[in-house]
Short mmCIF file of N, CA and C in Angstrom, two decimals:
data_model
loop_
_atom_site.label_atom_id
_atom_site.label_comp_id
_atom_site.label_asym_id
_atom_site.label_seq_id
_atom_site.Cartn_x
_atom_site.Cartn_y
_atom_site.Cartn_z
N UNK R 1 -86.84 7.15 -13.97
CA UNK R 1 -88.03 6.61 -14.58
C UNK R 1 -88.31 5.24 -13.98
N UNK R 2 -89.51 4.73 -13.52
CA UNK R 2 -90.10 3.75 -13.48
C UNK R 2 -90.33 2.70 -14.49
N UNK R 3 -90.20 1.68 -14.11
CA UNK R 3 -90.61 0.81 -15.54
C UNK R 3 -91.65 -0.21 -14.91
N UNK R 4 -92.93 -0.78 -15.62
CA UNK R 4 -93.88 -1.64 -14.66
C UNK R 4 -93.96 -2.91 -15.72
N UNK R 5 -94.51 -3.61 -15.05
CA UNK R 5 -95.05 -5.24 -14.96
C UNK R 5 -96.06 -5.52 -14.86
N UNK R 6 -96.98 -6.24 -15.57
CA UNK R 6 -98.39 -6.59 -15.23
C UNK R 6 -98.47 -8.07 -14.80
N UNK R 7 -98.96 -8.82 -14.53
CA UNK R 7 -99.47 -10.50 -14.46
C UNK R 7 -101.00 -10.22 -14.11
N UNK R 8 -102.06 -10.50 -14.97
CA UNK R 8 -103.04 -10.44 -14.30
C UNK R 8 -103.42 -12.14 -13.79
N UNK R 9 -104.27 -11.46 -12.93
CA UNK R 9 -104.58 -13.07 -12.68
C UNK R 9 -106.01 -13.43 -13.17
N UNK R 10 -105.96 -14.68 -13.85
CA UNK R 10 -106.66 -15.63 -14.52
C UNK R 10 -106.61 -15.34 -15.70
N UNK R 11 -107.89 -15.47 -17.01
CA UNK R 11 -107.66 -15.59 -17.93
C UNK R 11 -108.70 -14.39 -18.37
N UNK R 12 -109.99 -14.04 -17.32
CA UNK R 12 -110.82 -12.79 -17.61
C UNK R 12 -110.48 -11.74 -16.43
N UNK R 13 -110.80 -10.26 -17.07
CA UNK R 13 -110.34 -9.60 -16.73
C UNK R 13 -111.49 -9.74 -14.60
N UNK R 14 -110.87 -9.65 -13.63
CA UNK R 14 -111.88 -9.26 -12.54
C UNK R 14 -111.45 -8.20 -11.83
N UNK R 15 -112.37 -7.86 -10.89
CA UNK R 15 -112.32 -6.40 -10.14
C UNK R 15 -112.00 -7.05 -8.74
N UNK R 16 -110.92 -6.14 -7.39
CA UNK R 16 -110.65 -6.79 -6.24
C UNK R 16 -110.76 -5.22 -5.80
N UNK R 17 -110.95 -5.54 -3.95
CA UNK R 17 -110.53 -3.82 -3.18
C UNK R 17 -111.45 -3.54 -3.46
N UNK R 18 -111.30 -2.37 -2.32
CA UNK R 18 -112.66 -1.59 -2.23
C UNK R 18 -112.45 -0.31 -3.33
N UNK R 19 -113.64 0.33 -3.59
CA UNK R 19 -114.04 1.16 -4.88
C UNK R 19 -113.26 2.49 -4.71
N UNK R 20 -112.71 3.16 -5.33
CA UNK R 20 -111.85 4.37 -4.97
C UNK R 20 -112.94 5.22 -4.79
N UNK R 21 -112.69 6.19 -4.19
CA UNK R 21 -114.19 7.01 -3.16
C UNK R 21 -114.07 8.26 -4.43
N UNK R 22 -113.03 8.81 -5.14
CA UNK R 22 -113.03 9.70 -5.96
C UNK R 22 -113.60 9.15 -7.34
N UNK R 23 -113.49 8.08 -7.98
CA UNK R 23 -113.64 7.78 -9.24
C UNK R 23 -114.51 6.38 -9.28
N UNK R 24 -115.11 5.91 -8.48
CA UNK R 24 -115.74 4.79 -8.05
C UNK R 24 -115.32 3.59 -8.76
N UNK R 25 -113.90 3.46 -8.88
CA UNK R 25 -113.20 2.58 -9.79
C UNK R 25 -112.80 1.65 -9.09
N UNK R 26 -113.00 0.34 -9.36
CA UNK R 26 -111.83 -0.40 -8.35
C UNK R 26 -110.83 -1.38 -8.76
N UNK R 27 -109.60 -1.78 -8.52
CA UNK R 27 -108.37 -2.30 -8.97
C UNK R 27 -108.71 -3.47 -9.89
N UNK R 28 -108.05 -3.79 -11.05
CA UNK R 28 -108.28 -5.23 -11.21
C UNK R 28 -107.62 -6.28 -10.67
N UNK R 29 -107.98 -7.33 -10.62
CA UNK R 29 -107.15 -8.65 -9.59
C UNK R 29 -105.45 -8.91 -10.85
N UNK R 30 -104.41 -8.47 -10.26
CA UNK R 30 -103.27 -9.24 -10.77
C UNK R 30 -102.15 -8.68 -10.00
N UNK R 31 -101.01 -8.61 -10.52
CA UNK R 31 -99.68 -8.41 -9.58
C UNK R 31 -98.92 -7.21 -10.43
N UNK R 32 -98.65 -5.59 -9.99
CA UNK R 32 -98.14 -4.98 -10.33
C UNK R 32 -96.62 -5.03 -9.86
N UNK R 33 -95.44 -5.20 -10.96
CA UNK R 33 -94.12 -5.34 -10.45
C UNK R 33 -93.36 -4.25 -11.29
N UNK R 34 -92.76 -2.92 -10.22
CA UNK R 34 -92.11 -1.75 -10.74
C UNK R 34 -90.37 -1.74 -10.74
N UNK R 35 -90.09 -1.79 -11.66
CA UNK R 35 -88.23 -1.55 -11.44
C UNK R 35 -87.43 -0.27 -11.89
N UNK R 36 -86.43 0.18 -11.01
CA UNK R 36 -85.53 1.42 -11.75
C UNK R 36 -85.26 1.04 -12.92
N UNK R 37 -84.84 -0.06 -13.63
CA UNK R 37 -84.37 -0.70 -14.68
C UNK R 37 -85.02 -1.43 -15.74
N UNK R 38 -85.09 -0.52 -16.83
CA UNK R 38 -85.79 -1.81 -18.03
C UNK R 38 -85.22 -2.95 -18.11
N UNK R 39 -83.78 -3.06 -18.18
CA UNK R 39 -83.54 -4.08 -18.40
C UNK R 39 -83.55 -5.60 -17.13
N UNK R 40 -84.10 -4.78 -16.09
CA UNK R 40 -84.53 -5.16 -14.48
C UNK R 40 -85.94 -6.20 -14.48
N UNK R 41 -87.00 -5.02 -15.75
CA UNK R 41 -87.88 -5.29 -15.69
C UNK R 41 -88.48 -6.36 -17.06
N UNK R 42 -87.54 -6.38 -17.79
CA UNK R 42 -87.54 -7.32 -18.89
C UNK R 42 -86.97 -8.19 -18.76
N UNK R 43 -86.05 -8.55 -17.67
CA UNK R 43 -85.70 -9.98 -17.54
C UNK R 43 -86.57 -10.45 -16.75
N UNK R 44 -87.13 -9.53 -15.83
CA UNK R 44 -88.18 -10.20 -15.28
C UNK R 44 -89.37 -10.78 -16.01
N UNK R 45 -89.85 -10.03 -16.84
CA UNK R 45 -90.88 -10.67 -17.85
C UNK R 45 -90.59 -11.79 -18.88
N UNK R 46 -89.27 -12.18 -18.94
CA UNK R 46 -88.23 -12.88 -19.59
C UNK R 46 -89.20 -14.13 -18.10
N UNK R 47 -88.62 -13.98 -16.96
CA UNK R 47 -88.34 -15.50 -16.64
C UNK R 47 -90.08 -15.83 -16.13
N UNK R 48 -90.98 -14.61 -16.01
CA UNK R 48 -92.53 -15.37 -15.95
C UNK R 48 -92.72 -16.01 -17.15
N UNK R 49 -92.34 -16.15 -18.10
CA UNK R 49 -92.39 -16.30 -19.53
C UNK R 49 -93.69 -16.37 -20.15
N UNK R 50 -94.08 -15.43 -20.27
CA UNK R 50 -95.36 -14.44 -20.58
C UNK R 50 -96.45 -13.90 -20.00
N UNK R 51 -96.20 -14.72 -18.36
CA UNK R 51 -97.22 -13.83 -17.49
C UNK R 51 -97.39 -12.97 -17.18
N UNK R 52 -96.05 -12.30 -17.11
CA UNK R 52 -96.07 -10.89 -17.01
C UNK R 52 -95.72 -9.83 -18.53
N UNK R 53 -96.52 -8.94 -18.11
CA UNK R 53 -96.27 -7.70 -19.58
C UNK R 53 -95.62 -6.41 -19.66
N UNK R 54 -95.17 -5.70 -19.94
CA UNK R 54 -94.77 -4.70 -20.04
C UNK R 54 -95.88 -3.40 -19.91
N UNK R 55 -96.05 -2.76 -18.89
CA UNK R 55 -97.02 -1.59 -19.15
C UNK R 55 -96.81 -0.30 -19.09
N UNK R 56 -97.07 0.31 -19.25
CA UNK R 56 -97.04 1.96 -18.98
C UNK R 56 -97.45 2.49 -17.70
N UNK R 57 -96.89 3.74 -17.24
CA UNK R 57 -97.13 4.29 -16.09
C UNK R 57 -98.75 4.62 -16.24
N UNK R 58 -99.17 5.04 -16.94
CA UNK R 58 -100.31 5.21 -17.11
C UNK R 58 -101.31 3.96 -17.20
N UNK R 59 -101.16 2.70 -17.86
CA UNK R 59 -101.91 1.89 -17.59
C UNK R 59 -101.81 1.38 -16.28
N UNK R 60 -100.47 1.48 -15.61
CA UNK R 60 -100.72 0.67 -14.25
C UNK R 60 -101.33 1.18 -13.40
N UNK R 61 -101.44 2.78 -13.60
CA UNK R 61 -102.32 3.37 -12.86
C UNK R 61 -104.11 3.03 -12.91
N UNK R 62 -104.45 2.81 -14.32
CA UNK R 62 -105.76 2.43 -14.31
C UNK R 62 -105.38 0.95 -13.54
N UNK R 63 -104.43 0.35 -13.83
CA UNK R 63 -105.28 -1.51 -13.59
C UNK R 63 -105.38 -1.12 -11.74
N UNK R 64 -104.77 -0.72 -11.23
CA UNK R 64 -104.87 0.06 -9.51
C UNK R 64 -105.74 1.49 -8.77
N UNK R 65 -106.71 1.42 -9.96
CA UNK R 65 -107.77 2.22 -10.21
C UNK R 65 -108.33 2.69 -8.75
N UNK R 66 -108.36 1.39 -7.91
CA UNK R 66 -108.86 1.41 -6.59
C UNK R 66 -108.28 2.75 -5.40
N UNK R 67 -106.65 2.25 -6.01
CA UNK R 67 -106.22 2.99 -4.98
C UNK R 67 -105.99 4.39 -5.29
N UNK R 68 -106.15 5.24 -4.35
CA UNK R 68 -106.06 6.97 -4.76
C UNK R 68 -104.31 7.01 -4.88
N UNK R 69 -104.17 8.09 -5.45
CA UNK R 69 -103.06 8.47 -6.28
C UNK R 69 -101.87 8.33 -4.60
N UNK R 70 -101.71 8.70 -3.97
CA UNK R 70 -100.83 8.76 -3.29
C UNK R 70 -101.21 7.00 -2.40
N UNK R 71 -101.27 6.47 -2.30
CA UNK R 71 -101.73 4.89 -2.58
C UNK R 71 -101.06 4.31 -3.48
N UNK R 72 -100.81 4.78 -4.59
CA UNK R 72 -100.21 3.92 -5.46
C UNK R 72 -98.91 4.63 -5.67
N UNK R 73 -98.64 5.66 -5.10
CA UNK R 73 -97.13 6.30 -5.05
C UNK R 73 -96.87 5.54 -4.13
N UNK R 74 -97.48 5.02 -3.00
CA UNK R 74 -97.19 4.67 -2.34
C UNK R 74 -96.50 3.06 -2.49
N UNK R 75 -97.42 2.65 -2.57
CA UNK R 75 -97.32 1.37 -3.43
C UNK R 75 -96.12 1.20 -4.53
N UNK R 76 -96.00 1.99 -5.82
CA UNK R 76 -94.68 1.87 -5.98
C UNK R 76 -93.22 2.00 -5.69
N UNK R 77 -93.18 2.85 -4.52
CA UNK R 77 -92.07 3.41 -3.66
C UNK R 77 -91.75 1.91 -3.17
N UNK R 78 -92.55 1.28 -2.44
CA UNK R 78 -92.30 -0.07 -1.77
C UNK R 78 -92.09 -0.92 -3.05
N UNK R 79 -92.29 -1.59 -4.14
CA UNK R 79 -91.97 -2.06 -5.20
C UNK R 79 -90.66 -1.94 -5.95
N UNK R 80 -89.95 -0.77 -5.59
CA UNK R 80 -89.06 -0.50 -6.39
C UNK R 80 -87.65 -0.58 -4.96
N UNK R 81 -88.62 -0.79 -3.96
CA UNK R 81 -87.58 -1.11 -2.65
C UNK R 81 -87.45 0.09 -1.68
N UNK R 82 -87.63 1.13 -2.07
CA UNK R 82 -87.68 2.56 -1.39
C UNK R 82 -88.70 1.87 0.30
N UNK R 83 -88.33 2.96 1.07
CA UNK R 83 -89.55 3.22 1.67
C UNK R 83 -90.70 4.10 1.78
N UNK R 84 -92.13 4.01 2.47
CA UNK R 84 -93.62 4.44 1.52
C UNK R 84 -93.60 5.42 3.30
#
């Protein structure tokens, strides 16, 4: 299992990247951070000390809306240290 991280950046929500060509959605601006380990990923949210959040596989998929699904497999493979 995956475990994710949010930080968005600033204080309102904004849109970055180009528009996903299937769902005309596009990413919001912040920093997705994925770990094998909850407890990997909660110390990490431990030392941003509240910038980052705890999310679901499913929300991190919307906040990366932009990118098509194998894009963001992709994307987490490299996050979690694997190679994409």
């Amino acid at each position: 299992m995956i475990y994710y991280a949010w930080a968005q950046a600033g204080c309102e929500p904004a849109f970055v990247g180009p528009v996903n060509p299937k769902t005309g959605k596009r990413s919001q601006a912040g920093s997705l951070s994925a770990f094998n380990w909850r407890s990997d990923r909660d110390r990490f949210i431990a030392h941003t000390q509240g910038a980052a959040v705890a999310v679901t596989a499913k929300l991190a998929r919307e906040l990366k809306a932009g990118l098509g699904e194998r894009a963001f497999n992709e994307l987490v493979t490299v996050l979690v240290g694997g190679d994409a």
